[in-house]
Short mmCIF file of C-alpha atoms in Angstrom, two decimals:
data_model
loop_
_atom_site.label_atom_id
_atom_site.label_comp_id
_atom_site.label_asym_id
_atom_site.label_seq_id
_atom_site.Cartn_x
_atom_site.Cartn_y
_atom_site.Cartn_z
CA UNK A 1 -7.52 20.67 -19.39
CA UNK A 2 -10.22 22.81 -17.70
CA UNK A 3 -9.63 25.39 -15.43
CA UNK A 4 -8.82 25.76 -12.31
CA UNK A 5 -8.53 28.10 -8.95
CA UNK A 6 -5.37 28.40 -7.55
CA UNK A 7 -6.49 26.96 -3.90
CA UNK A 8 -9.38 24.58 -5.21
CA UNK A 9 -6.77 21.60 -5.95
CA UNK A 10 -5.70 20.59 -9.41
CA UNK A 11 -6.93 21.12 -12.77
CA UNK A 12 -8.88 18.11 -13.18
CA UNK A 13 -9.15 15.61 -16.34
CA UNK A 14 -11.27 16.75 -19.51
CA UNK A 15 -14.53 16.20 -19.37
CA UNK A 16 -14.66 13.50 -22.11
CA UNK A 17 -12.25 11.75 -19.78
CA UNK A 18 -14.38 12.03 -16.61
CA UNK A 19 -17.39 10.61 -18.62
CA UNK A 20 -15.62 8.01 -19.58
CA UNK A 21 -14.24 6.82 -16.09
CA UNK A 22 -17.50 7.43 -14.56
CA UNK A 23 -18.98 4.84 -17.55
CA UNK A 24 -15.97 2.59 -17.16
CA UNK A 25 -17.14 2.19 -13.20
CA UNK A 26 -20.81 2.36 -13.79
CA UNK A 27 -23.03 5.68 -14.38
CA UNK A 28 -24.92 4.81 -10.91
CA UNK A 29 -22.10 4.30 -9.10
CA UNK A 30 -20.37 6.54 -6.74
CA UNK A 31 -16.78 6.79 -7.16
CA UNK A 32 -14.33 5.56 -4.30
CA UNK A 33 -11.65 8.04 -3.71
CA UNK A 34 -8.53 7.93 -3.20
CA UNK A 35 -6.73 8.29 0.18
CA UNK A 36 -3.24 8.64 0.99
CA UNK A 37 -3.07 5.20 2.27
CA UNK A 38 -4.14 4.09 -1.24
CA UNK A 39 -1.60 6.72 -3.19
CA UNK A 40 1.09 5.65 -1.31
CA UNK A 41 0.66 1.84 -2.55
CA UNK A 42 -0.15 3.18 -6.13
CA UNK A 43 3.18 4.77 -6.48
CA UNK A 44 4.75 1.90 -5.16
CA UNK A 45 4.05 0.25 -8.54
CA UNK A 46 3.74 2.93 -10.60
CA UNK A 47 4.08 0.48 -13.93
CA UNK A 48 0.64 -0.96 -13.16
CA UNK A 49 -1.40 0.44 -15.58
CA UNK A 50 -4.50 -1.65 -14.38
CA UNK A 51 -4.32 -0.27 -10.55
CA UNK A 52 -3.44 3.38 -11.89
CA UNK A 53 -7.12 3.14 -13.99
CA UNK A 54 -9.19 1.95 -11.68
CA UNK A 55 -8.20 4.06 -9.12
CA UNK A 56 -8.51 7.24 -11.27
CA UNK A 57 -12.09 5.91 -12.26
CA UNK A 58 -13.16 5.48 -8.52
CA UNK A 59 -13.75 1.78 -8.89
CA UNK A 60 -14.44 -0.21 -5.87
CA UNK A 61 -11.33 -2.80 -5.84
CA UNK A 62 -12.91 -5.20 -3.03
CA UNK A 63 -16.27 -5.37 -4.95
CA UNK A 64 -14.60 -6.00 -8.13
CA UNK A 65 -11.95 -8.80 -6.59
CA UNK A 66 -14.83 -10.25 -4.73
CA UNK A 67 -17.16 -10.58 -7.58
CA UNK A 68 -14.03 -12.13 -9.37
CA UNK A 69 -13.89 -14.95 -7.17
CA UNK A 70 -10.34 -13.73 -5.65
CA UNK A 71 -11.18 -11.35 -2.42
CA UNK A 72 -8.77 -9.46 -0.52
CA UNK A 73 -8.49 -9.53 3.66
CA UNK A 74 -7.88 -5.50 3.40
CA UNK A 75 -9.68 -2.93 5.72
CA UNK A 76 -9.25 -2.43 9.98
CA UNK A 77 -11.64 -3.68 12.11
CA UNK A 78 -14.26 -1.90 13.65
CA UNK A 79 -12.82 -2.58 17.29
CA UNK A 80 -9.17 -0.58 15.31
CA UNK A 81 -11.45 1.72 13.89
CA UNK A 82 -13.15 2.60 16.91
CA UNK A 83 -9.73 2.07 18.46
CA UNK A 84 -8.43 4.33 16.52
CA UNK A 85 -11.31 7.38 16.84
CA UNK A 86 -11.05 7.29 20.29
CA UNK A 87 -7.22 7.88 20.62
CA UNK A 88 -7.40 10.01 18.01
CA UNK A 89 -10.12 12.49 20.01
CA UNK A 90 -7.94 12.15 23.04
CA UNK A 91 -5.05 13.36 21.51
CA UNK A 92 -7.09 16.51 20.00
CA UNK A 93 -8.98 17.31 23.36
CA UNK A 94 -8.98 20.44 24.99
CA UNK A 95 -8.52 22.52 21.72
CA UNK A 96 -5.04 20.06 20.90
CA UNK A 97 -3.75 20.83 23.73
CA UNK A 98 -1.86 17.39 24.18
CA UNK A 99 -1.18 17.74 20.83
CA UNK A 100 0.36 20.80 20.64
CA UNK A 101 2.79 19.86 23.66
CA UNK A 102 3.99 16.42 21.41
CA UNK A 103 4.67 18.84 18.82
CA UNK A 104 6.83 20.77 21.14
CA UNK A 105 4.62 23.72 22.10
CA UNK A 106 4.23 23.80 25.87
CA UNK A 107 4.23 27.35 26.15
CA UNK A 108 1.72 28.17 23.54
CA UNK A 109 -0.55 30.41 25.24
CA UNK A 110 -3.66 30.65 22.48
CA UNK A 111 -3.92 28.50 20.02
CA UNK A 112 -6.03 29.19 15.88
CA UNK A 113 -8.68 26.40 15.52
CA UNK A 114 -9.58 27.84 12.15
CA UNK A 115 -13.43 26.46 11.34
CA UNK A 116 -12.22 24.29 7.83
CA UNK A 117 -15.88 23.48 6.73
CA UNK A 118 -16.89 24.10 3.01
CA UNK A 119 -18.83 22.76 1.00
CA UNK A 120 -17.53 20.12 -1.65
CA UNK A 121 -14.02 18.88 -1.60
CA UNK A 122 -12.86 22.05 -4.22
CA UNK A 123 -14.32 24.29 -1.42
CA UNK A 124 -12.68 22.68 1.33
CA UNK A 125 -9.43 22.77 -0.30
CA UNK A 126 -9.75 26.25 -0.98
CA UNK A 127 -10.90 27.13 2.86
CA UNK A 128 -7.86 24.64 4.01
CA UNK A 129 -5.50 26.73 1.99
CA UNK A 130 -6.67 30.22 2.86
CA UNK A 131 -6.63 29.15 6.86
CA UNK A 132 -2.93 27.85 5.52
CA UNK A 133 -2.11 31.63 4.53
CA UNK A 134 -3.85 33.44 7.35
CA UNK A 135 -1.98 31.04 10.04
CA UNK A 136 1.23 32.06 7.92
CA UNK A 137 0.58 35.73 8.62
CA UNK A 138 -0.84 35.35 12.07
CA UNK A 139 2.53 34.54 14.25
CA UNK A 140 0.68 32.34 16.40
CA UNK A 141 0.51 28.60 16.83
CA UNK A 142 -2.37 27.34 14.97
CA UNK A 143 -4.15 23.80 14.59
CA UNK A 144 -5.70 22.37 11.45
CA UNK A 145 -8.01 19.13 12.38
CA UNK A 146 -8.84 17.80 9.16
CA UNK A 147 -7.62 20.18 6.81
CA UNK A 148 -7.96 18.88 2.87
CA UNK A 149 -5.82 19.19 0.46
CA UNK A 150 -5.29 18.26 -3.44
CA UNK A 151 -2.94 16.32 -5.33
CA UNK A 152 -2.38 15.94 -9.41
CA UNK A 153 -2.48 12.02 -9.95
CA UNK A 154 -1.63 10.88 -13.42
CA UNK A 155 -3.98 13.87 -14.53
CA UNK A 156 -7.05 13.48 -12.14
CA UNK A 157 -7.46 15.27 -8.86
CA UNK A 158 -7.01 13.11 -5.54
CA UNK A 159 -8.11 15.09 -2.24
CA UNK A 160 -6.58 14.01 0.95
CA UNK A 161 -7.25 14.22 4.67
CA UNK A 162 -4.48 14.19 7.18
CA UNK A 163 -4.96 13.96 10.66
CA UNK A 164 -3.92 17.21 11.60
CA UNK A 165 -1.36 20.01 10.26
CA UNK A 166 0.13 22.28 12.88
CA UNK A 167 1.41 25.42 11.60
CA UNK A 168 3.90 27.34 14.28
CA UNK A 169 4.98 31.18 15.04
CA UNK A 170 8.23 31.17 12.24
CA UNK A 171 5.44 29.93 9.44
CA UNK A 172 6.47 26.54 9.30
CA UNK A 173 4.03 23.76 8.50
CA UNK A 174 3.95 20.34 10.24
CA UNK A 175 2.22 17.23 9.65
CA UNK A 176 0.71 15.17 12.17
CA UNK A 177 -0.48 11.48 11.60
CA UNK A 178 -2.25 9.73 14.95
CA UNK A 179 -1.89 6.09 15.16
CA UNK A 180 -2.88 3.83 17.35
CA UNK A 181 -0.34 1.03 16.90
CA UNK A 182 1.70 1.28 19.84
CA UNK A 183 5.53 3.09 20.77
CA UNK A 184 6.81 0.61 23.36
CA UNK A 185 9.99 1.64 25.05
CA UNK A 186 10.18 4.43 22.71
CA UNK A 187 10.32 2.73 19.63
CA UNK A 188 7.33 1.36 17.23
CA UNK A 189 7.01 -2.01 14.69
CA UNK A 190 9.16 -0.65 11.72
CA UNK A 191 7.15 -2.27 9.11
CA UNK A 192 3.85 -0.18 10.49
CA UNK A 193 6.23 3.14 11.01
CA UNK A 194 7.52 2.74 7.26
CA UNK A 195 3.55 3.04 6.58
CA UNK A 196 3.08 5.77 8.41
CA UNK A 197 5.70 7.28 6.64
CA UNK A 198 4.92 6.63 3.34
CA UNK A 199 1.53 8.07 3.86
CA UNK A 200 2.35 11.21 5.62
CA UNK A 201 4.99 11.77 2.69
CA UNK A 202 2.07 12.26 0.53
CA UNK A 203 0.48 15.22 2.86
CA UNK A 204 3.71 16.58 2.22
CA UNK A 205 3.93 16.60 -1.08
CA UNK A 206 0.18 17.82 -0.79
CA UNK A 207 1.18 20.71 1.40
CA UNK A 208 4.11 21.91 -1.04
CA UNK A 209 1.53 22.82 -3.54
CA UNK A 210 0.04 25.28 -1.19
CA UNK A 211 3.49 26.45 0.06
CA UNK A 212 4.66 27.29 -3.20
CA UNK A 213 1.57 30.10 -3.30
CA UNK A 214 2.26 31.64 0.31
CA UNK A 215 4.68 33.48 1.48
CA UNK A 216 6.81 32.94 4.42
CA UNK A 217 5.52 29.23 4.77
CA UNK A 218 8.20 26.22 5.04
CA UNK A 219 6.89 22.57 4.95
CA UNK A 220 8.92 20.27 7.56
CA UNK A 221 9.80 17.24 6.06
CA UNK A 222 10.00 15.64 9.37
CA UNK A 223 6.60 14.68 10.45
CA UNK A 224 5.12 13.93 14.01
CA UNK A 225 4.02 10.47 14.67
CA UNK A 226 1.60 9.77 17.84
CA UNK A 227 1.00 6.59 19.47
CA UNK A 228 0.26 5.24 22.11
CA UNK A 229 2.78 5.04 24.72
CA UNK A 230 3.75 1.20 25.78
CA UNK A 231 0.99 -0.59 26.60
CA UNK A 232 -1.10 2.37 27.69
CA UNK A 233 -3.84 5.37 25.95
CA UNK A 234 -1.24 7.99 26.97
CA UNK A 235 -0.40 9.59 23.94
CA UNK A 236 3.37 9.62 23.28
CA UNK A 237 5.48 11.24 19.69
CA UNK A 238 8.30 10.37 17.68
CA UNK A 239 9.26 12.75 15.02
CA UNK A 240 9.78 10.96 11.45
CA UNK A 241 12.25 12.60 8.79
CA UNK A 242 10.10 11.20 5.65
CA UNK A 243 12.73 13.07 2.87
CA UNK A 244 13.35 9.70 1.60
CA UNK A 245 10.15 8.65 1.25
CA UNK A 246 8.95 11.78 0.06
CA UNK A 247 11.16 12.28 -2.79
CA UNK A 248 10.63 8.36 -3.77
CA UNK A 249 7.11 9.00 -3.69
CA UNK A 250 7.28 12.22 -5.76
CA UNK A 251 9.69 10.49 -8.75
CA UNK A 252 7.05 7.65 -8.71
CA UNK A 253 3.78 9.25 -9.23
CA UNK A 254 5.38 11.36 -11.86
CA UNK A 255 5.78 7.96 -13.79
CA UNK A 256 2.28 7.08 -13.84
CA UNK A 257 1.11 7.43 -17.26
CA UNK A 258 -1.44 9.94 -17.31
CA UNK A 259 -5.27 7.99 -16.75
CA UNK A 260 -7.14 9.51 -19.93
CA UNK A 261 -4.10 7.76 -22.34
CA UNK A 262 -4.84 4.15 -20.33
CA UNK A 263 -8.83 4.92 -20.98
CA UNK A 264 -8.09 6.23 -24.84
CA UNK A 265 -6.33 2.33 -25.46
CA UNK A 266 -9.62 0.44 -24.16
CA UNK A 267 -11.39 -1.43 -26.63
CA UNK A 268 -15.28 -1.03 -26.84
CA UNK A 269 -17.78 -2.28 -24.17
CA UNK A 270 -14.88 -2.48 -21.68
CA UNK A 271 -16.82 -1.93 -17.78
CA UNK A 272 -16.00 -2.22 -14.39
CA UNK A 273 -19.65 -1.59 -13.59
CA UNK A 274 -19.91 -4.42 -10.74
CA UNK A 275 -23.67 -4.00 -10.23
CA UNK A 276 -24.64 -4.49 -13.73
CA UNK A 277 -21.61 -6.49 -15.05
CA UNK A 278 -21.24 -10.69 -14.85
CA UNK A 279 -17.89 -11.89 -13.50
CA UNK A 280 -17.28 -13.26 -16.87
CA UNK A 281 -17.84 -9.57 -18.62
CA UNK A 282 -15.99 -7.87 -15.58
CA UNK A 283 -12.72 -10.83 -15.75
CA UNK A 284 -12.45 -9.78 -19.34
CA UNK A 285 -12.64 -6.04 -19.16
CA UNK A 286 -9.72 -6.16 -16.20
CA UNK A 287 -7.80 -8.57 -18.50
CA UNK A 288 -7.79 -5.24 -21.18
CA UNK A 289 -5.68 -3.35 -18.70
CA UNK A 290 -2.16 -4.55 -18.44
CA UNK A 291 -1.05 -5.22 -15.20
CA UNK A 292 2.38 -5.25 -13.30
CA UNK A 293 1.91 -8.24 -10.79
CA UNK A 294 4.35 -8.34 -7.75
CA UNK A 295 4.39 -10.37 -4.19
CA UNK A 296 4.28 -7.20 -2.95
CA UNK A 297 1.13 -6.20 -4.01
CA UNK A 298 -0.85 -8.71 -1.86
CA UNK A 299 -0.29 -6.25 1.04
CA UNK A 300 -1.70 -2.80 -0.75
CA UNK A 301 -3.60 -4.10 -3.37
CA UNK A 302 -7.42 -5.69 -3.25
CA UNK A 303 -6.66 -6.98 -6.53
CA UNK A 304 -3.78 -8.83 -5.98
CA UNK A 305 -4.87 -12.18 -5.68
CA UNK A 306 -6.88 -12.02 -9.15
CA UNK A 307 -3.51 -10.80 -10.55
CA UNK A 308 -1.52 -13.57 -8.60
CA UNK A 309 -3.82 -16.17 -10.05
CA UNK A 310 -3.37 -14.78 -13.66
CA UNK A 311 0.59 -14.68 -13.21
CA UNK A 312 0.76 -18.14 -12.20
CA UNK A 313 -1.44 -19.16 -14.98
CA UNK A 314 0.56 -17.62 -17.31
CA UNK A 315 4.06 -19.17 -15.58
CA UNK A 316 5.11 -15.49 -15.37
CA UNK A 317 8.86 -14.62 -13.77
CA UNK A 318 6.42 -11.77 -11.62
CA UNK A 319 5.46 -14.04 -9.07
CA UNK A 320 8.85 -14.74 -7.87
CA UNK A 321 9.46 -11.10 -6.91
CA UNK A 322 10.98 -7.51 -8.97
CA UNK A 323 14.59 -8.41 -7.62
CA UNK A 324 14.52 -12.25 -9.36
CA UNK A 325 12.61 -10.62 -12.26
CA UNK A 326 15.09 -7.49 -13.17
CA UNK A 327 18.01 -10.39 -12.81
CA UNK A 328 16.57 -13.03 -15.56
CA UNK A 329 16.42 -10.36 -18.36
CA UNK A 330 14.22 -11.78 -21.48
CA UNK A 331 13.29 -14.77 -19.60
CA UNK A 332 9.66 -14.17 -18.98
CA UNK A 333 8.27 -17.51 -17.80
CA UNK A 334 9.36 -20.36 -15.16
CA UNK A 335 9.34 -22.62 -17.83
CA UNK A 336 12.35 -20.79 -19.22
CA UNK A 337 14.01 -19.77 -16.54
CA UNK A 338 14.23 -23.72 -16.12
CA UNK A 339 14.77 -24.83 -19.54
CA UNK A 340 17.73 -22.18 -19.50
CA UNK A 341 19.50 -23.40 -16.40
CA UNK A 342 19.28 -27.13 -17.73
CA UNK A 343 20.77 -25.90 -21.09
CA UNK A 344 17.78 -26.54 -23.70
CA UNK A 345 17.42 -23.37 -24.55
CA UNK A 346 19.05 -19.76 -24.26
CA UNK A 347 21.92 -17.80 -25.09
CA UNK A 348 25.30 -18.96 -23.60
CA UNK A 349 26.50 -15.86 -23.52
CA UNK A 350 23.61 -13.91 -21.87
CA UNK A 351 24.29 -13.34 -18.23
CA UNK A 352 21.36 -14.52 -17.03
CA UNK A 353 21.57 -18.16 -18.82
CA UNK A 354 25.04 -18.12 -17.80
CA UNK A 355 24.35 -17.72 -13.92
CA UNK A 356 21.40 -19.89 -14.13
CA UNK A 357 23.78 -22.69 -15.60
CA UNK A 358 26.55 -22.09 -13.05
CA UNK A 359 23.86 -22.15 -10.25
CA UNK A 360 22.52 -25.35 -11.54
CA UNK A 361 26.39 -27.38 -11.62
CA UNK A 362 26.96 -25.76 -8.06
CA UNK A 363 23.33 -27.49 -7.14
CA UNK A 364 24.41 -30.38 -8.70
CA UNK A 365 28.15 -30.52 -7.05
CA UNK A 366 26.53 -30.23 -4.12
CA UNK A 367 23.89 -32.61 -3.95
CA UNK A 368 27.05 -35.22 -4.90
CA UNK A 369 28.32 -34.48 -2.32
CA UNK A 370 26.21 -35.23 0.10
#
């Protein structure tokens, strides 16, 4: 591993490794990086090998499932995007302001905005980390737009960009995440909050890494949500408590198996170059990676519907779900799950057979009945 700074984000891979992701995506191509959206949904599946490589090797997912035939409806919409900007600036004006009171600082008299520009992502993680420090010291309330920060992924370096961090008087460290989905009656869609949550989760685990270094800082593992109050542009907050998610988050990226052992297992001439490579040549390099297809993964994964397609070519138990899956044992495909539960093959004894049998006479009872 090659060496580091302390505040310029993790050690990253060896350098044989980083030549061989960048050749694995294409020499001319620049590598997509990874946000905390995307980490979030990686260590949701932490098993999938194929995700957890092209990821670390800055491949662009949508290019590679659209030039494989199977594109993915992922991305916003400009009209959320710009959307989304425009609350976003809102809620920031007049030096935070707004902000500040949602976080609970009406009286805050004056307010850090500590200048976080640098150049290069290692620099701006260091300059994010030393305003970190000096808003520590400083007893003041202090605002971080855009701060960076670093994260060790499976042994490459992932930089990520929350909306804001607000760091108050007693040294503790808050993180902020704008939306512009809206908070009617006080309350938001739960399925878009649980995002929300996810992803800040991951700024907090970022932001630990920098605590750990200063003194007298405290991460809050509650985070601030703002939206958009009812049906309205006035901003409104909800605080999140994102332990759970946090510590889920934490126990699954430490799974991942580390990229440069996925890249060492690739057989020759394997590329996800999608400028230079045919869909033929690109279908059989992603077929080298093993993958760890869920249902799930058609809402955080651009591959997923190449993977779907494979699974159902291959009859695999994965495309019924990970609860049915875990409950069938060594029955891998359909076709045995069904051959079981009529009694042509399978162990009597195994527990899985043996519900599948039972289920099967219960079917069977009740269709008689009928």
């Amino acid at each position: 591993m090659s060496s580091a700074s302390p505040d310029s984000g993790p050690s990253l891979p060896p350098q044989t490794t980083r030549r061989q992701l960048a050749e694995l995506r294409g020499p001319a191509t620049v590598p997509r990086p990874l946000d905390a959206r995307a980490l979030a949904a990686l260590a949701s599946n932490p098993g999938c090998r194929r995700r957890a490589l092209l990821d670390g090797a800055g491949v662009d997912k949508s290019a590679l499932a659209a030039k494989l035939g199977a594109p993915a409806p992922f991305g916003q919409s400009q009209f959320a995007i710009v959307r989304g900007n425009s609350f976003e600036a809102k809620v920031k004006a007049d030096g935070g302001r707004e902000l500040l009171r949602l976080v609970g600082a009406d009286e805050a008299g004056e307010v850090a905005l500590p200048d976080l520009a640098a150049a290069g992502p290692e620099g701006r993680t260091a300059r994010t980390a030393l305003a970190l420090r000096e808003a520590t010291g400083a007893g003041t309330w202090t605002l971080l737009d855009h701060p960076l920060l670093a994260l060790e992924v499976a042994g490459s370096p992932v930089y990520l960009e929350p909306d804001a961090v607000v760091v108050g008087p007693d040294g503790g460290w808050t993180v902020v995440e704008i939306k512009s989905f809206p908070m009617i009656d006080g309350s938001a869609d739960p399925a878009k909050v649980g995002a929300a949550a996810r992803q800040a989760a991951v700024y907090v685990l970022a932001l630990e890494r920098v605590a750990a270094r200063t003194e007298g800082a405290r991460v809050a593992h509650s985070v601030v949500l703002v939206c958009p109050k009812d049906f309205s542009n006035v901003p409104t907050a909800s605080v999140v408590d994102v332990r759970k998610q946090r510590s889920v988050t934490r126990r699954q990226l430490d799974r991942l198996t580390r990229i440069d052992e996925i890249a060492a297992a690739l057989p020759e001439g394997v590329s996800f170059d999608v400028a230079e490579r045919s869909p033929q040549e690109l279908a059989a390099s992603v077929e080298c990676v093993p993958h760890q297809y869920a249902p799930e993964c058609l809402a955080a994964c651009e591959l997923a519907f190449h993977c779907r397609s494979r699974a159902r070519e291959d009859d695999a138990v994965e495309t019924l779900g990970r609860s049915v899956r875990a409950e069938l044992g060594g029955l891998t495909t359909v076709g045995a799950v069904l051959a079981a539960a009529r009694g042509e093959q399978g162990d009597p004894a195994d527990p899985a057979v043996a519900a599948l049998r039972r289920a099967k006479a219960l079917r069977e009872e009740a269709l008689a009945c009928r």
